[in-house]
XYZ file of C-alpha atoms in Angstrom:
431
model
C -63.253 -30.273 -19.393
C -64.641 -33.784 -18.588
C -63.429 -35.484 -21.296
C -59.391 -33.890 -20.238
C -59.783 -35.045 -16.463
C -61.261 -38.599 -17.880
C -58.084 -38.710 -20.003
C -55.586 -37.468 -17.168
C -56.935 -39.689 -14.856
C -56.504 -42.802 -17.660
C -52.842 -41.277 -17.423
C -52.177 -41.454 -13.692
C -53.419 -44.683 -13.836
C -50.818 -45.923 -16.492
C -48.057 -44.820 -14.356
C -49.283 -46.212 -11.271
C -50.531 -49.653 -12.296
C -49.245 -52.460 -13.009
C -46.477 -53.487 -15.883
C -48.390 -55.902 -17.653
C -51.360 -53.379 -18.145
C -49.097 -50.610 -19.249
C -47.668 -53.298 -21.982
C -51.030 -54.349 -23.068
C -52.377 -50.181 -23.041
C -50.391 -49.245 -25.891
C -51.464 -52.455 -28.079
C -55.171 -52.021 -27.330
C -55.260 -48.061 -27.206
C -53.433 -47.487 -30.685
C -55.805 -47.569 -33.421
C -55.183 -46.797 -36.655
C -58.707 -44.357 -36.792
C -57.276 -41.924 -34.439
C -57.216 -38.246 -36.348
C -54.568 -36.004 -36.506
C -56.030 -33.571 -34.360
C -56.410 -35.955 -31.485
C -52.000 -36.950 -32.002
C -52.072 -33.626 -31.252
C -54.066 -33.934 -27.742
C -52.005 -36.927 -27.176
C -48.798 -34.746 -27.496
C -50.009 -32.189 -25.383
C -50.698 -34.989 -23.092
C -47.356 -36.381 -23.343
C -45.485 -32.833 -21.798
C -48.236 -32.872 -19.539
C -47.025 -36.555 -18.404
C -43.407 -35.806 -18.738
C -43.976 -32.666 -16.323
C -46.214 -35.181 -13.933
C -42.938 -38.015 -14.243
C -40.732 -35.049 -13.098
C -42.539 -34.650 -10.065
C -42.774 -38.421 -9.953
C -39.669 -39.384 -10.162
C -39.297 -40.207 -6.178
C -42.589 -41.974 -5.914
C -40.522 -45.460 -6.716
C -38.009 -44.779 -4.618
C -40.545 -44.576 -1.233
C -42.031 -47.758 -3.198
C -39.442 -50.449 -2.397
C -41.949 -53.367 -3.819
C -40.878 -52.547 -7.730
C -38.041 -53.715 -9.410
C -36.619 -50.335 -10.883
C -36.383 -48.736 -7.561
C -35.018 -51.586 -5.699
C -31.087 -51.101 -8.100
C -31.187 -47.433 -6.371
C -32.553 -48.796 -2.978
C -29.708 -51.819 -2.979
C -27.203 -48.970 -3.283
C -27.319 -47.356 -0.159
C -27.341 -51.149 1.427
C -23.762 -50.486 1.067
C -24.221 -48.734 4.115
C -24.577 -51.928 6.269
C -20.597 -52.500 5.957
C -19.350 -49.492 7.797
C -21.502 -50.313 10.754
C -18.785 -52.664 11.493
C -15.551 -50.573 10.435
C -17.389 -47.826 12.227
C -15.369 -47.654 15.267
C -12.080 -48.089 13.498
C -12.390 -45.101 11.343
C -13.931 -43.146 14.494
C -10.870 -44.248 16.150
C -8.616 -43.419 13.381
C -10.345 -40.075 12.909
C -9.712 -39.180 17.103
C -6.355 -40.355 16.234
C -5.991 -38.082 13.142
C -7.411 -35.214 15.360
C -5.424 -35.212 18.070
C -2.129 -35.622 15.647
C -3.651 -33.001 13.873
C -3.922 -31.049 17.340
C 0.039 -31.559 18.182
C 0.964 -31.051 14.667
C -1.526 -28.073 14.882
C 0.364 -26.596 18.243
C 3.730 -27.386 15.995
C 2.480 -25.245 13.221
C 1.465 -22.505 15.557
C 4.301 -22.275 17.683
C 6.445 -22.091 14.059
C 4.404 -19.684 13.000
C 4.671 -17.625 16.135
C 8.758 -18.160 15.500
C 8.083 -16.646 12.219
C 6.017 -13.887 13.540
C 8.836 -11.454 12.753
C 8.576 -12.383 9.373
C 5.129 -11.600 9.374
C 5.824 -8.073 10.516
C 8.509 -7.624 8.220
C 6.086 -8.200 5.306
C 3.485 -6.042 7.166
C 6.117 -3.040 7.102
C 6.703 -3.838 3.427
C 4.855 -1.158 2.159
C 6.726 1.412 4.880
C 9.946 0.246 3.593
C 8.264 0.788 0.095
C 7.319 4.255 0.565
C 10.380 5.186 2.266
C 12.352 4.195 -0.782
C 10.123 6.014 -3.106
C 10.989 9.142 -1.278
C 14.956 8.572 -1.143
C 14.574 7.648 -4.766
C 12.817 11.406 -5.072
C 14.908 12.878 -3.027
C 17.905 11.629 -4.858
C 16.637 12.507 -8.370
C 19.068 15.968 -8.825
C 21.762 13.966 -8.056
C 20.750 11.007 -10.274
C 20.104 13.620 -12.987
C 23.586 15.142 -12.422
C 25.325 12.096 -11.797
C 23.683 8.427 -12.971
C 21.943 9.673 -15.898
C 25.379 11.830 -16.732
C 26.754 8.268 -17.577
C 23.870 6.931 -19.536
C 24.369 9.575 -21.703
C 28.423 8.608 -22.581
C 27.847 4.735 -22.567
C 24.611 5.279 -25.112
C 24.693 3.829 -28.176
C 28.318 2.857 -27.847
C 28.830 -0.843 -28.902
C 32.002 -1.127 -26.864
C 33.786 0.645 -24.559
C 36.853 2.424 -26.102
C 39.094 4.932 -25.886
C 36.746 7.592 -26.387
C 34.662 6.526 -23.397
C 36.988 6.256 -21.019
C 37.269 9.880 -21.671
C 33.155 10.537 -21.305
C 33.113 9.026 -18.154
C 36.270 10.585 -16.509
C 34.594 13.772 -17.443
C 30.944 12.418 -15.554
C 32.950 11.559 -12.320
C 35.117 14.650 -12.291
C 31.842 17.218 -12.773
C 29.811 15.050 -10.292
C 31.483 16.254 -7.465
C 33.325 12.834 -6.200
C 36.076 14.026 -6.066
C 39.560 13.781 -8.034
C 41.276 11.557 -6.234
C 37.853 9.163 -6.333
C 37.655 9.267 -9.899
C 41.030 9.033 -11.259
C 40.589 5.621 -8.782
C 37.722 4.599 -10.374
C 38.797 5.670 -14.159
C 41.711 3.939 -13.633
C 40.326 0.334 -12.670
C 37.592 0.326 -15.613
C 40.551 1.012 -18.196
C 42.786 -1.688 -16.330
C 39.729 -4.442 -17.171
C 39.081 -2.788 -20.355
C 42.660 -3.745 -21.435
C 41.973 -7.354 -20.319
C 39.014 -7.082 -22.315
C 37.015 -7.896 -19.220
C 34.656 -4.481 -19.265
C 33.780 -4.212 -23.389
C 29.800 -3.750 -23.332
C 28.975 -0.568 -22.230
C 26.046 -2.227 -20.081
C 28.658 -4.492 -17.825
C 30.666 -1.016 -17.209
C 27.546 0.903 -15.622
C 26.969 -2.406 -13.915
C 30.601 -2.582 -12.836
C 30.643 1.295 -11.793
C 27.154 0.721 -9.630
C 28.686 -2.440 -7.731
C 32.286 -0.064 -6.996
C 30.360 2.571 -5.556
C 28.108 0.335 -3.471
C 31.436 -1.279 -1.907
C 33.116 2.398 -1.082
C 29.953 3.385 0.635
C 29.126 0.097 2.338
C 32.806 0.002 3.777
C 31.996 3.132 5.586
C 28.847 2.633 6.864
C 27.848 3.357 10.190
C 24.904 3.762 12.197
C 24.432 6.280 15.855
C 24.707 3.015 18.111
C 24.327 3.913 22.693
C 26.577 1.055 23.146
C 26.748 0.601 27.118
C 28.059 3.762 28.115
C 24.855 6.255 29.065
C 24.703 8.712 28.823
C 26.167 8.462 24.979
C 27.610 11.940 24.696
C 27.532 13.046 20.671
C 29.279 16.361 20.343
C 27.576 17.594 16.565
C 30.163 19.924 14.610
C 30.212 21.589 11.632
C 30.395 25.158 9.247
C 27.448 28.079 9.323
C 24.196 26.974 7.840
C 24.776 23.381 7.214
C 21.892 22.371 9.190
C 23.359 21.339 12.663
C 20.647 22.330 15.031
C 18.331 20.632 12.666
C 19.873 17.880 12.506
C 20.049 17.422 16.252
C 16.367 18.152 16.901
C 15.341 15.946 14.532
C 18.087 13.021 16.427
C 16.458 13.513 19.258
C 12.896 12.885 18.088
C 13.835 10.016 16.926
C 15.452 8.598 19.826
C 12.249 10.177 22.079
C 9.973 8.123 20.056
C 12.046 4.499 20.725
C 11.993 5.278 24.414
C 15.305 6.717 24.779
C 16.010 9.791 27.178
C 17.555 12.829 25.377
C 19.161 15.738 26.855
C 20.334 18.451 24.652
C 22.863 21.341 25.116
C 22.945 24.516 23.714
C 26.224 25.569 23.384
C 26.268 27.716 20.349
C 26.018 30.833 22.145
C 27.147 32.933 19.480
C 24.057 32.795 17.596
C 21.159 33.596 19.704
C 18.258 31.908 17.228
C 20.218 28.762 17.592
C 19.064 28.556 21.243
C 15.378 29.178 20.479
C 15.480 26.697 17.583
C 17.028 23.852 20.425
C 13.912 24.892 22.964
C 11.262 24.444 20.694
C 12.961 21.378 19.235
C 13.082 19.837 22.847
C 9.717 20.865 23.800
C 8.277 18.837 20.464
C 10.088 15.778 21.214
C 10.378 15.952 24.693
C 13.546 16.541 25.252
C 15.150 18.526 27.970
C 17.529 21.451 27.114
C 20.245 22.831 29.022
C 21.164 26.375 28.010
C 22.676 29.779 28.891
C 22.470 33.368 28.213
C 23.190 34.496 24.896
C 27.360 35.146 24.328
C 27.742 32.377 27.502
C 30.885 30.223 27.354
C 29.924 27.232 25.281
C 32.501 24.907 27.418
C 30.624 25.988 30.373
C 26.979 25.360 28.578
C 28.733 21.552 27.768
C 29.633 20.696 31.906
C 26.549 21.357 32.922
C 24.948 19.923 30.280
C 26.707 16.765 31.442
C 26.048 17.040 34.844
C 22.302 17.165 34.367
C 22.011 14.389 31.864
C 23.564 12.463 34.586
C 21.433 13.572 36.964
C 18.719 12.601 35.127
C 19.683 9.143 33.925
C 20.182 10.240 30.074
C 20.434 7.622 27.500
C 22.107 10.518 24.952
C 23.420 13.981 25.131
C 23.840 15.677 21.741
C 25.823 18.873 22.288
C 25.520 21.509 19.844
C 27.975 24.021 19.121
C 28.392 27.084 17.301
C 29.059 26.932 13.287
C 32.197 27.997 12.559
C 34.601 28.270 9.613
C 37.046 25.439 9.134
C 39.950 28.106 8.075
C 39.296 29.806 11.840
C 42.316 28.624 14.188
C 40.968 30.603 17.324
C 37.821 28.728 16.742
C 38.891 25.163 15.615
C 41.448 25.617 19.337
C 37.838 26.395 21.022
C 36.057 23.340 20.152
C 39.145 21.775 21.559
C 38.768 23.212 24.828
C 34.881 22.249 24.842
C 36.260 18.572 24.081
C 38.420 18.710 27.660
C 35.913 19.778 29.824
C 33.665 16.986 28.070
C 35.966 14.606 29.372
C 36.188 15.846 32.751
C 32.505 16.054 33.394
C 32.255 12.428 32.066
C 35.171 9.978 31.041
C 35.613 9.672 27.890
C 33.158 12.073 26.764
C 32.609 13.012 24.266
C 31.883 9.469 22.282
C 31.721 10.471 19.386
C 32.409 13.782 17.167
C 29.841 14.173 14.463
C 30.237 16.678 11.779
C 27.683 17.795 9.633
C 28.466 18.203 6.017
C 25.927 20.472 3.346
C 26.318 18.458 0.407
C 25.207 21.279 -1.739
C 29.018 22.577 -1.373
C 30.094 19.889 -3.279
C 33.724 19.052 -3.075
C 34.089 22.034 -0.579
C 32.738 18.830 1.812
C 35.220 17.310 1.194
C 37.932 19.678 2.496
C 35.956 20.881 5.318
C 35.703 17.337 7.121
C 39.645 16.772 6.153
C 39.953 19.587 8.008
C 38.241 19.016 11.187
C 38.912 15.324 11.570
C 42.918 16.818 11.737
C 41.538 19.122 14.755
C 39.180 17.301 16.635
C 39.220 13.866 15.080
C 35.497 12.936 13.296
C 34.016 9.988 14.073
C 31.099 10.198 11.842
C 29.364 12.634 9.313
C 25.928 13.404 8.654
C 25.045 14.826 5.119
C 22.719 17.385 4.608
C 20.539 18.553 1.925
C 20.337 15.750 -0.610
C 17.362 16.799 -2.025
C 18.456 20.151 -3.318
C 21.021 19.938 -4.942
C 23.304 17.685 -8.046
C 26.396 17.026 -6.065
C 24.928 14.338 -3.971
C 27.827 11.861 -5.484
C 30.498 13.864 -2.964
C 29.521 11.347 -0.426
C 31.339 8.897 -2.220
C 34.457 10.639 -2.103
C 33.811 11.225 1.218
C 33.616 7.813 2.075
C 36.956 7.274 -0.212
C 39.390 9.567 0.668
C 38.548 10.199 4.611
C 37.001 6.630 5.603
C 34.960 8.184 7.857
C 31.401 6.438 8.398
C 28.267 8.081 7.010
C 25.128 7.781 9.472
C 22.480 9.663 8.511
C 21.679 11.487 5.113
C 19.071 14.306 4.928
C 16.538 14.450 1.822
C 14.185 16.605 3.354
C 12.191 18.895 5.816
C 10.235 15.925 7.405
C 11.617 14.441 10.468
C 11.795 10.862 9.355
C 13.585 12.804 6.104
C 16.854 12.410 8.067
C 17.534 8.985 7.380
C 20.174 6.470 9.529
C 22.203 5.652 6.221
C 21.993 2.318 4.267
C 24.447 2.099 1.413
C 22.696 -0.643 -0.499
C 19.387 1.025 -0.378
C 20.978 4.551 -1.248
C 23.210 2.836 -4.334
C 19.802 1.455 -5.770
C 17.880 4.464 -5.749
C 20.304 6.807 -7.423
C 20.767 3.724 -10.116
C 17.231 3.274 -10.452
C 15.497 4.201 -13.812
């Protein structure tokens, strides 16, 4: 053990001392008589020297006297110049702060312009998962309809003769109506003799972008305008979901802020007036209604009357389901109409009739008939979700140009949905 800590200290004492003697160490300490065994001590002390220089290392460095840590020490001399430009670049940086304040506030007060965009992306997914369920509510109909014309365009190279004939037969089963289709038919076969519709993919292309224009042409949404209370008289045959409909109106204008007052004034059936009162009491609605068999005029005045009273925002007036082949009771909604106006001018603003679109092209005739009895001034369609025939809106929307303002595609309340043509067109196209 002696003879190590003689040798380590002869090591520490190489790398502290002087140059010359570690020049003049290796000449007089390297005889040719060493043995083998004591290279190998010398190795050994070699990693134990590299291990020491490691920890060494800064020793020169806090030594400024010696020449090899003087190059390192002259380095940070560099340090003496920016004493002097100093101020300028703590100037310039107080400058560059405070322009980066304003352009900062600049930033900030565009970003607080673009807040709405912000939200918009926020309510991405919402929009997302609202599309998702149109999209699933309109799968019959895109199984009975879209997928009707994959089917006759597949696997043709061009569009001939023979698939004209397919897709006449796709539009004439899918419920849009005769007149719709022959239109429709009849403009593909007009560009396919100009040889501008010849690959089967341009045609479905060409048939989506049609159908998106007839249903965008007629699109409306349930707008207060500056007239309150906004008086909505909701019309329409048995069972196509009119009280529904309204209840589930009215929570959605409760929930925005609006005040709703409902009347009953289908007094013929007496559930109808139980399925308005719990309706109102969900949404918070208030609901004007008489006995059972009342007269549904009657129920409509003072339905009026109170909404005024009360400083409504919208009345929706419900009335009794009747067939569109009745005379006694097309002449009665009629009557309901006058007293509307006389309790409020102009009242009602707006006739809405609510079509089941499981009936098909039985829709159709039903609003033709109304709108030439109490003139319709929009239409609601029910029932998307159950049913194939989905595609008679858009003979609806060609033959009666009546705008389409909500679309049902489910029990949910949010499942009545204020209609957007481009949004519909894409889901019923989508794969």
């Amino acid at each position: 053990m002696s003879e190590e800590q003689q040798k380590k200290q002869g090591f520490f004492s190489k790398v502290f001392g002087k140059k010359a003697n570690e020049e003049e160490l290796p000449t007089e300490e390297t005889p040719e008589r060493e043995e083998v065994e004591e290279a190998a001590e010398e190795a050994t002390e070699a990693q134990v020297a590299q291990s020491v220089e490691q920890g060494t290392e800064k020793l020169p460095v806090r030594e400024p006297v010696e020449e090899p840590p003087a190059e390192p020490v002259e380095e940070p001399v560099v340090k003496e110049a920016p004493p002097e430009e100093q101020p300028d670049e703590e100037a310039g940086e107080e400058a560059g702060e405070e322009a980066g304040e304003e352009a900062g506030e600049e930033a900030g007060e565009e970003a607080g312009e673009e807040g709405d965009g912000a939200e918009a992306d926020e309510a991405a997914p919402e929009r997302k998962g609202l599309f998702k369920r149109l999209k699933k509510g309109l799968s019959r109909t895109r199984g009975g309809f879209v997928k009707k014309i994959d089917r006759a365009l597949f696997g043709k190279p061009v569009v001939d003769e023979e698939t004209l004939e397919a897709l006449e037969e796709v539009l004439l089963t899918a419920d849009i109506g005769v007149a719709t289709s022959m239109k429709l038919v009849e403009e593909v076969a007009e560009r396919v003799r100009r040889k501008e519709l010849t690959d089967p993919e341009v045609l479905r292309v060409h048939l989506k972008t049609r159908i998106a224009e007839i249903l965008i042409e007629d699109e409306g949404h349930l707008d207060l305008g500056p007239k309150r209370p906004y008086v909505v008289l909701v019309v329409g045959v048995n069972g196509v979901g009119k009280t529904t409909t309204i209840g589930k109106i009215a929570a959605q204008f409760t929930a925005r802020g609006d005040k709703v007052v409902i009347g009953a004034a289908d007094t013929f059936r007496a559930a109808a007036i139980e399925q308005l009162a719990i309706w109102g009491e969900r949404v918070g609605a208030q609901v004007i209604k008489h006995e059972h068999g009342s007269d549904p005029a009657a129920v409509t005045f003072d339905t009026l009357e109170a909404a005024k009273a009360r400083g409504a925002d919208l009345v929706l007036i419900d009335t009794a389901g009747r067939l569109h082949t009745k005379t006694n009771l097309m002449e009665e909604m009629k009557k309901i109409r006058r007293v509307a106006g006389k309790a409020i001018e102009g009242a009602p603003h707006e006739v809405m009739l609510v079509l089941d679109s499981t009936t098909g092209q039985n829709a159709i005739s039903q609003a033709k008939t109304f709108n030439e009895t109490i003139t319709v001034d929009s239409i609601v369609l029910t029932k998307l979700d159950g049913t194939a025939k989905g595609g008679v809106i858009v003979g609806i929307c060609d033959e009666l140009k009546i705008p389409v303002k909500f679309i049902g595609i489910g029990e949910q309340v949010d499942d009545l949905r204020p209609f957007n043509a481009a949004e519909f067109v894409e889901a019923l196209f989508s794969d």
